[in-house]
PDB file of C-alpha atoms in Angstrom:
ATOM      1  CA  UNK A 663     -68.636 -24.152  -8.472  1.00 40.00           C
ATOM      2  CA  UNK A 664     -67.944 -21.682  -6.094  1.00 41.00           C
ATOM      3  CA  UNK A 665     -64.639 -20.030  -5.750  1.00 41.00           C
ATOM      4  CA  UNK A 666     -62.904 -17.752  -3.082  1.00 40.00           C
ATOM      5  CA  UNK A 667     -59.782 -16.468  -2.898  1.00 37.00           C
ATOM      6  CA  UNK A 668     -57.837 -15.492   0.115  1.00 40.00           C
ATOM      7  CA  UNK A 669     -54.175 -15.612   1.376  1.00 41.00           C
ATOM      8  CA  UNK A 670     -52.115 -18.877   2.347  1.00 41.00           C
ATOM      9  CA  UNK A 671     -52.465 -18.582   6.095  1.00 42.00           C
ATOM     10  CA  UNK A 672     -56.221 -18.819   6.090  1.00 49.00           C
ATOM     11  CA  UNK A 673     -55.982 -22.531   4.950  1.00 48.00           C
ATOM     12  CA  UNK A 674     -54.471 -24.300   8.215  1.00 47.00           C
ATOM     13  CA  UNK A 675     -57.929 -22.385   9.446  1.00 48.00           C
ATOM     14  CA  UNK A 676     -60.198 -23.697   6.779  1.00 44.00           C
ATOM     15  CA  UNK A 677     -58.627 -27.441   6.314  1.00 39.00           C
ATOM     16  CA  UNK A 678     -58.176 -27.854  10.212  1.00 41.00           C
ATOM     17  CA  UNK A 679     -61.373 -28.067  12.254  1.00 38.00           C
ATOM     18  CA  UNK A 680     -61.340 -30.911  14.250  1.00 40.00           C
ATOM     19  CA  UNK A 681     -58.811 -31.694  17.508  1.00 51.00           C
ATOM     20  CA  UNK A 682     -58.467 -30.911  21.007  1.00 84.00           C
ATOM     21  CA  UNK A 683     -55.807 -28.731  21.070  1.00 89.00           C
ATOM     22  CA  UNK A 684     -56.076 -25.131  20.924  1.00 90.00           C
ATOM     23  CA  UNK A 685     -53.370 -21.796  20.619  1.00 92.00           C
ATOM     24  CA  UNK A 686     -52.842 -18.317  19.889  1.00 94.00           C
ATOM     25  CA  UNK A 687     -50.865 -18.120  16.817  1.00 94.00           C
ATOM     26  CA  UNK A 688     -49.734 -15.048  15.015  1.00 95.00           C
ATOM     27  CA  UNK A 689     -48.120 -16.086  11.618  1.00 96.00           C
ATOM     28  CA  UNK A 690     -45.649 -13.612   9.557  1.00 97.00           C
ATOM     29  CA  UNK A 691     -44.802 -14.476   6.270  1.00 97.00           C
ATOM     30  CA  UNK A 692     -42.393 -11.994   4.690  1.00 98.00           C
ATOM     31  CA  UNK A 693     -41.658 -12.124   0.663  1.00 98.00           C
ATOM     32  CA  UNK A 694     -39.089 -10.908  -0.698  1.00 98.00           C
ATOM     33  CA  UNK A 695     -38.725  -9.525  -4.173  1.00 98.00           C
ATOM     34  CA  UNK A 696     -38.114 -12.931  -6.009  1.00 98.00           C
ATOM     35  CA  UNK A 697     -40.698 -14.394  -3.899  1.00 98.00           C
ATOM     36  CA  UNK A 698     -38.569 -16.489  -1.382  1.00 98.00           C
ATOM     37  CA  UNK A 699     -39.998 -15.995   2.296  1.00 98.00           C
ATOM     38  CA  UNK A 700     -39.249 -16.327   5.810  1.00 98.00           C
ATOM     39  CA  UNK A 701     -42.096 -17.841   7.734  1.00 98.00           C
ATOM     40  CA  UNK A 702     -42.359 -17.051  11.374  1.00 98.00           C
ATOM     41  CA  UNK A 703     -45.321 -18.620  13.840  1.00 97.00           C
ATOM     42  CA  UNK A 704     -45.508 -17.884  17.137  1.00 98.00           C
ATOM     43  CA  UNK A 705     -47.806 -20.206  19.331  1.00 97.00           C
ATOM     44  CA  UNK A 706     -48.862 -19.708  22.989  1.00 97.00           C
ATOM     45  CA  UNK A 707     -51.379 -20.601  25.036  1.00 95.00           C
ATOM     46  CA  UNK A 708     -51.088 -23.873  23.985  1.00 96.00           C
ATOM     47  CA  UNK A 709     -53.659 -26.314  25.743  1.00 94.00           C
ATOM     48  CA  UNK A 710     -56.029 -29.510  25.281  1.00 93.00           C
ATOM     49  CA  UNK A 711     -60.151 -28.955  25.348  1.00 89.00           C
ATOM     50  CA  UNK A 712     -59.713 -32.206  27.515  1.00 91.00           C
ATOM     51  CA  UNK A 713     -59.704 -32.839  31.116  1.00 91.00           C
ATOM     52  CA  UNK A 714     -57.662 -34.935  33.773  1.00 93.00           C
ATOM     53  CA  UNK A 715     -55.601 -37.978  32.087  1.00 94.00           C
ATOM     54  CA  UNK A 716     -56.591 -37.473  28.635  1.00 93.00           C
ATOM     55  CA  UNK A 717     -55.625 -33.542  28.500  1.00 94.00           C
ATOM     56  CA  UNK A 718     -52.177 -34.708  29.986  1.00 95.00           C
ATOM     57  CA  UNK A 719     -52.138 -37.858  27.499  1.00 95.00           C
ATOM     58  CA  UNK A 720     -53.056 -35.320  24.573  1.00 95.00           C
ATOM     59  CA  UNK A 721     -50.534 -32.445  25.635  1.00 96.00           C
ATOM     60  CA  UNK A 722     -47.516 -35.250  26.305  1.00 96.00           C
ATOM     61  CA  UNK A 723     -47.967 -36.172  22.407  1.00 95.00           C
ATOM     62  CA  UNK A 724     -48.025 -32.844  21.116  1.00 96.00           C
ATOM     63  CA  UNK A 725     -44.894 -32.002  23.129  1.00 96.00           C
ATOM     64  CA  UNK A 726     -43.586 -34.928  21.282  1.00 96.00           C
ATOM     65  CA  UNK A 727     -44.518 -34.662  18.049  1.00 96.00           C
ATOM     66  CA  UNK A 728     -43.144 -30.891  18.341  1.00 97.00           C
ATOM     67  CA  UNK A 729     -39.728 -32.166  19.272  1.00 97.00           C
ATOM     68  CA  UNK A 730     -39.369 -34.655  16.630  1.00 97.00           C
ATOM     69  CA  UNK A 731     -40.504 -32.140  14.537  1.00 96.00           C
ATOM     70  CA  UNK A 732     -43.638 -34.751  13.283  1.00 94.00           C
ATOM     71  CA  UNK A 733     -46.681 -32.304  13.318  1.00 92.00           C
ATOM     72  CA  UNK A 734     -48.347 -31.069  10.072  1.00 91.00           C
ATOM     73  CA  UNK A 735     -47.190 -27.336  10.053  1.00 94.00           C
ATOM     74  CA  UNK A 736     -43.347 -28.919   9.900  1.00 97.00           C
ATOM     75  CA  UNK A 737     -44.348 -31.545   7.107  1.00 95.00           C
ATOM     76  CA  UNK A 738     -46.148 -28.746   5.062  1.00 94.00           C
ATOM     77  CA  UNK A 739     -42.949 -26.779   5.242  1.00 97.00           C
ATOM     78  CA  UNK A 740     -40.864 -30.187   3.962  1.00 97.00           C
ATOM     79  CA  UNK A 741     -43.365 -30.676   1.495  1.00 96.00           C
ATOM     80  CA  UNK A 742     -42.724 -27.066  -0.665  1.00 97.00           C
ATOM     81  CA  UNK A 743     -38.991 -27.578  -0.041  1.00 98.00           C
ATOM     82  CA  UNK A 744     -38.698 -25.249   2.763  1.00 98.00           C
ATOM     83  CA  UNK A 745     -35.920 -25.033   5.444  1.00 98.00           C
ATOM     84  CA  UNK A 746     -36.627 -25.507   9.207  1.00 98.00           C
ATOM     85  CA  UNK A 747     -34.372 -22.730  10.666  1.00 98.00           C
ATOM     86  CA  UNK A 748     -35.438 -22.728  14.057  1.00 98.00           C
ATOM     87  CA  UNK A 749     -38.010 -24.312  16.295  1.00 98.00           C
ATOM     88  CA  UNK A 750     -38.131 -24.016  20.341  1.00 98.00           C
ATOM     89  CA  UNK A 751     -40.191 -23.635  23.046  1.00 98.00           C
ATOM     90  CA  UNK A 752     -40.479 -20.854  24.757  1.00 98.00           C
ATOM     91  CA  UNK A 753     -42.713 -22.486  27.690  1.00 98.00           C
ATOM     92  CA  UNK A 754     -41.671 -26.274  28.278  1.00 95.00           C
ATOM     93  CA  UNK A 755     -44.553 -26.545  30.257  1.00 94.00           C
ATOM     94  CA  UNK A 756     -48.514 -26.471  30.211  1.00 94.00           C
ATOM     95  CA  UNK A 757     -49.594 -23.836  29.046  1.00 96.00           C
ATOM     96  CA  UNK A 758     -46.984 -24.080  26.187  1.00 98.00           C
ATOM     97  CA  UNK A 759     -45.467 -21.684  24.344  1.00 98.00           C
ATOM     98  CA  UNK A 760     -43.317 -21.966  20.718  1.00 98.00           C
ATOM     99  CA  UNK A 761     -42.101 -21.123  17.617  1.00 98.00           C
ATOM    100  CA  UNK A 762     -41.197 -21.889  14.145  1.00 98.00           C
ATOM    101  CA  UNK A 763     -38.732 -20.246  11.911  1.00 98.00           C
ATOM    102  CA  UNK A 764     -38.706 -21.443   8.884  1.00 98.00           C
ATOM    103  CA  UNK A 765     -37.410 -20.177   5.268  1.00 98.00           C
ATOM    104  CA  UNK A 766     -39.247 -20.604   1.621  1.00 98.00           C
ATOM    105  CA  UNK A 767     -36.377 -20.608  -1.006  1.00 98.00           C
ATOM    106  CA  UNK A 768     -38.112 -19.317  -4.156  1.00 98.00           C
ATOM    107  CA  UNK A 769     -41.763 -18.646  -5.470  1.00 98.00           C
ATOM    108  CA  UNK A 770     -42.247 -22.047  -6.042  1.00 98.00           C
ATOM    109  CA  UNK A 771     -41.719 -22.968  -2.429  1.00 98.00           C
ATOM    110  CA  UNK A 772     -43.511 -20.062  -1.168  1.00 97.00           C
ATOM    111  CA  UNK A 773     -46.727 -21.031  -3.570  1.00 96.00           C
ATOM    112  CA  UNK A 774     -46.531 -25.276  -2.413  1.00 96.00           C
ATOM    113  CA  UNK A 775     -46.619 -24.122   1.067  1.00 95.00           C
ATOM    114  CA  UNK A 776     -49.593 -22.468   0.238  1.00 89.00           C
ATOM    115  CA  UNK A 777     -51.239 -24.943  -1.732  1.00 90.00           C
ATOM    116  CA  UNK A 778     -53.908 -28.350  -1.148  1.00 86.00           C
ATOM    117  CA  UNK A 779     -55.324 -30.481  -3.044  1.00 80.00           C
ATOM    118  CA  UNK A 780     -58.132 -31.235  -1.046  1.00 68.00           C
ATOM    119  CA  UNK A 781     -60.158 -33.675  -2.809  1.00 65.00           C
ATOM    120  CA  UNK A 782     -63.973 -33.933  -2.711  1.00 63.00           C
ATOM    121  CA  UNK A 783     -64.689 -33.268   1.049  1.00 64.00           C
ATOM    122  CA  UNK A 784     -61.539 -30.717   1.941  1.00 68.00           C
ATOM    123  CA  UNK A 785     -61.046 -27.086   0.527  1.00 68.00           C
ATOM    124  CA  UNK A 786     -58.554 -27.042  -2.082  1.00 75.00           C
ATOM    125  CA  UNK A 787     -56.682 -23.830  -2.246  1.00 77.00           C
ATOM    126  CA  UNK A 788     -54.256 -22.591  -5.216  1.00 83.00           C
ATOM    127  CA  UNK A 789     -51.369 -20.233  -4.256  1.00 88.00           C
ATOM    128  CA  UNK A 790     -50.228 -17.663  -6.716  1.00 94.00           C
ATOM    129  CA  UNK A 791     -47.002 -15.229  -6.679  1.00 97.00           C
ATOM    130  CA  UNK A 792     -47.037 -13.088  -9.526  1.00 97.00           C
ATOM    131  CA  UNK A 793     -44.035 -10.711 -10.444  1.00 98.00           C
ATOM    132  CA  UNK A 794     -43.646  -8.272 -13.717  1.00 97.00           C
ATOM    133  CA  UNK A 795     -41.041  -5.332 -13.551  1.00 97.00           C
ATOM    134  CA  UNK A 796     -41.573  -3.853 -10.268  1.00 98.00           C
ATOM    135  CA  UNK A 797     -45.155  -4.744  -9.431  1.00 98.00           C
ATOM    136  CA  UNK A 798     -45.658  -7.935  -7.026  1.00 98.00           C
ATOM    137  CA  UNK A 799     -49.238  -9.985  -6.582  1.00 98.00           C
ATOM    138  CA  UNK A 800     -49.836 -12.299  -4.012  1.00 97.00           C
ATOM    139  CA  UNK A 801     -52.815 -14.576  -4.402  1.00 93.00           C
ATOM    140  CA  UNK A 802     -54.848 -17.887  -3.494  1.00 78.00           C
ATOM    141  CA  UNK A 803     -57.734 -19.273  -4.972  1.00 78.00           C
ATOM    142  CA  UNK A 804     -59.440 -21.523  -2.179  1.00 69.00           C
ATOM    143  CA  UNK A 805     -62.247 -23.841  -3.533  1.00 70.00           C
ATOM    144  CA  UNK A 806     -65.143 -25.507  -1.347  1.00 66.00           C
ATOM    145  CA  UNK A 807     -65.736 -28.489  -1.311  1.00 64.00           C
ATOM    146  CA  UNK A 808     -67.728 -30.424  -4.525  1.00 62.00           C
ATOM    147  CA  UNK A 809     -71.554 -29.868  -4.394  1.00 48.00           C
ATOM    148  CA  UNK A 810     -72.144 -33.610  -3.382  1.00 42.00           C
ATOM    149  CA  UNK A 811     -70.751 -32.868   0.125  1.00 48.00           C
ATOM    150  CA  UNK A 812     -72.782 -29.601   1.272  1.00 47.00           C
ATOM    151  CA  UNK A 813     -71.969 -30.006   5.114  1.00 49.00           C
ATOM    152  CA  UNK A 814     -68.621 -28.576   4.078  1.00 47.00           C
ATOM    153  CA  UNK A 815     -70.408 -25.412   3.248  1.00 51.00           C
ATOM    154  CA  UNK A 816     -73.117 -25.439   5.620  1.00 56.00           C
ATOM    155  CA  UNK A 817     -73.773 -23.190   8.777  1.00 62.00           C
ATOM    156  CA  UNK A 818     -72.638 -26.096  11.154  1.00 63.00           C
ATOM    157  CA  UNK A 819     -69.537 -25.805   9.221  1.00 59.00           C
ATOM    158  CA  UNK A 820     -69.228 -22.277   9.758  1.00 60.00           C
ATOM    159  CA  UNK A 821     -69.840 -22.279  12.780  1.00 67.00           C
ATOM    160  CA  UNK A 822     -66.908 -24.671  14.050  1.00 66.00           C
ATOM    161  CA  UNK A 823     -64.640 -22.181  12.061  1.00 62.00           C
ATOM    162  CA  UNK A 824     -66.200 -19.719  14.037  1.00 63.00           C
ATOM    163  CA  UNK A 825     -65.545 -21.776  17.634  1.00 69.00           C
ATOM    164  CA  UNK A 826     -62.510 -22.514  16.513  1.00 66.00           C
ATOM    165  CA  UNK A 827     -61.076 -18.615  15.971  1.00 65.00           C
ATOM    166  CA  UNK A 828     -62.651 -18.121  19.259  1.00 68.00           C
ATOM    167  CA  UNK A 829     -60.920 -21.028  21.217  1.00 74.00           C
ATOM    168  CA  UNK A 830     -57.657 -19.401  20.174  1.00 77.00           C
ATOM    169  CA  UNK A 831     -56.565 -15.931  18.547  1.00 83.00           C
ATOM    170  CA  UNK A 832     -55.492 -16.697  14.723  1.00 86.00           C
ATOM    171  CA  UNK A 833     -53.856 -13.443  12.978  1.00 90.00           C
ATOM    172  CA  UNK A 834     -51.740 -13.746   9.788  1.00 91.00           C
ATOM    173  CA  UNK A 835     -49.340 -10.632   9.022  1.00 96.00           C
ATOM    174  CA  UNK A 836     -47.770 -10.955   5.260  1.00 96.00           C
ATOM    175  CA  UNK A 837     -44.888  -8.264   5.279  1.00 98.00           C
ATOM    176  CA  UNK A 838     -42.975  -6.990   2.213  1.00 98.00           C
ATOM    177  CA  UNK A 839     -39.253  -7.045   1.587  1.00 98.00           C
ATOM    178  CA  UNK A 840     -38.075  -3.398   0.027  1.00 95.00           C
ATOM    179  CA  UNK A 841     -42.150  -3.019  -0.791  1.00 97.00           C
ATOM    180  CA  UNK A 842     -44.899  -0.557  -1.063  1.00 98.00           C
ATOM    181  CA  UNK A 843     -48.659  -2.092  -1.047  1.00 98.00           C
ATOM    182  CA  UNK A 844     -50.666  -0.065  -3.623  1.00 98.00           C
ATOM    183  CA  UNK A 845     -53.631  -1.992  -3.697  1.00 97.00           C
ATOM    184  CA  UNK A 846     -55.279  -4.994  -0.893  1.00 95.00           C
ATOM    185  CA  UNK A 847     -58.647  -6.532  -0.620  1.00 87.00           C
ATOM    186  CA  UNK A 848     -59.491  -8.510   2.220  1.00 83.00           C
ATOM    187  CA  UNK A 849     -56.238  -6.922   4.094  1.00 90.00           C
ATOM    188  CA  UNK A 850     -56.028  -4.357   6.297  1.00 93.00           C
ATOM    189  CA  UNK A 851     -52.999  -2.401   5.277  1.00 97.00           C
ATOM    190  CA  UNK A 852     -50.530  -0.830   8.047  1.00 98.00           C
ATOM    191  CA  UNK A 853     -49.685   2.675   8.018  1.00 98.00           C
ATOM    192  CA  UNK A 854     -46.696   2.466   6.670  1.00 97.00           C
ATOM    193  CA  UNK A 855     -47.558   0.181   3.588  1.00 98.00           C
ATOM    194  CA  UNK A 856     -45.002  -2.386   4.252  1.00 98.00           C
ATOM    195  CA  UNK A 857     -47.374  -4.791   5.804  1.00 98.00           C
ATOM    196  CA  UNK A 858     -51.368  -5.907   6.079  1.00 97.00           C
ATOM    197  CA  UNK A 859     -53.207  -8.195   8.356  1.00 94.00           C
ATOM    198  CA  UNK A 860     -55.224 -11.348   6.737  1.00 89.00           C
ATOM    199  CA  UNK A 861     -59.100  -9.794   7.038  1.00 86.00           C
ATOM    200  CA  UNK A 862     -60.694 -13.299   8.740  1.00 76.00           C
ATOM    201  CA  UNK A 863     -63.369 -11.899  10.131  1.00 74.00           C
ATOM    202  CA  UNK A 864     -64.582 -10.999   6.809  1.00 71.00           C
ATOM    203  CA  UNK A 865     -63.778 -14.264   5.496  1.00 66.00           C
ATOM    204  CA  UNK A 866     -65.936 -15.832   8.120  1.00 66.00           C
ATOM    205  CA  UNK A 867     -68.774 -13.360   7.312  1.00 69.00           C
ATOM    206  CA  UNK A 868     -68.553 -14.255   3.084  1.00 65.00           C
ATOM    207  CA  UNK A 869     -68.913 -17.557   4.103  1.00 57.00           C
ATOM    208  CA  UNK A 870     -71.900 -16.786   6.095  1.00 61.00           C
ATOM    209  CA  UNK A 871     -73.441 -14.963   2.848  1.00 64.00           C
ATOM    210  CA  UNK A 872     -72.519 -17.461   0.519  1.00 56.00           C
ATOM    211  CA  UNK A 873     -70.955 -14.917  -1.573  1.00 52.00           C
ATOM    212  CA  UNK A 874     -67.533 -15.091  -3.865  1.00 51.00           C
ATOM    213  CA  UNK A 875     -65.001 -12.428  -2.691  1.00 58.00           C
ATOM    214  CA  UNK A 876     -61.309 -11.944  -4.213  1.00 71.00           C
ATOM    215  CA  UNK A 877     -58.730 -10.918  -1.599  1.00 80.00           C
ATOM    216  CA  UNK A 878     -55.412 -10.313  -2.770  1.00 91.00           C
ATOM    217  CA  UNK A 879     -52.362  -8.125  -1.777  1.00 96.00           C
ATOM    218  CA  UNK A 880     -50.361  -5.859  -4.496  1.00 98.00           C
ATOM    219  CA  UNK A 881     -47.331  -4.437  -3.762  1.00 98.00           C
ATOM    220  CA  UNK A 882     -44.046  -2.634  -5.581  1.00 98.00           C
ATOM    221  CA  UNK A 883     -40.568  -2.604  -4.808  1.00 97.00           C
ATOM    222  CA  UNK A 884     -37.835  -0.362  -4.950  1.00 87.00           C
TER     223      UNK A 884
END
């Protein structure tokens, strides 16, 4: 079987591909030494692919659900034994705007939020926070979908990933607490080494090729 490995905010991307409601989101996860995180996702731009009663219909849930706190992102946070800090809107109305603030206790938490057992027709993605002395390794293995379901894989596939990063602008940013990145693949490190941006283009273009690619983030602390 084919494996890939990339970092935990690809996967709402990968697992995700179907609804009518599209965003910009930039996500910021930043890890601290012991591996607790702060999660931070800013939406905007937030608006249905529908027209007339049913875009109004489809928004007027999502405002809902976002209130009671009842949509996925929120129940994935629950689920790894994170805390929901904060969540608002910043624009009430059509075209909405929000965010979530949410905080990742410990390792553990930080590697169940990033993890799915996806079963024989989803991804299924492993999150892994490795520390030993001062060194620090963030890493997911994501792996496709069994052999018996190919559309998973396919070029139709890929291409609604595709649509889907060009309905609405997805960028993750994982920042380090007291860190130094020495080593990234499938990041694209900031100048001062104390944060990288997720690579998905290049995701989206392994995927295309068919190939197996190891992205991962290294970092040390003071």
């Amino acid at each position: 079987m084919r494996t890939m490995r990339c970092l935990a905010a690809t996967v709402p991307v990968l697992l995700i591909l179907s609804g009518c409601i599209v965003r910009d989101e930039l996500t910021t996860l930043t890890i601290c030494p012991d591996g607790a995180a702060d999660l931070v996702i800013l939406r905007s731009n937030i608006r249905s692919t529908k027209s007339g009663d049913a875009a109004d219909q489809e928004l007027a849930k999502y405002r809902r659900k976002f209130e009671e706190q009842g949509e996925q992102q929120f129940t994935r946070i629950e689920d790894a034994g994170g805390e929901i800090v904060e969540a608002a809107w910043i624009r009430r109305h059509p075209p909405f705007s929000n965010f979530i603030h949410a905080h990742l206790p410990d390792a553990s938490s930080l590697e169940r939020y990033g993890s799915s057992d996806g079963g024989e027709d989803q991804w299924s993605v492993a999150t892994r926070f490795q520390a030993d002395g001062s060194q620090r390794r963030l890493e997911i293995e994501i792996t496709p979908p069994e052999a018996s379901n190919p559309s998973m894989c396919s070029s139709s596939h890929r291409d609604a990933l595709r649509q889907r990063l060009a309905d609405g602008i997805s960028e993750t940013r994982i920042a380090t607490v007291e860190g130094t990145i020495t080593a990234a693949h499938g990041f694209t490190v900031a100048d001062d080494k104390q944060s990288a941006l997720l690579a998905t283009g290049r995701i989206i273009e392994i995927l295309e090729e068919n190939e197996q690619v190891e992205p991962f983030l290294e970092w040390a602390v003071e």
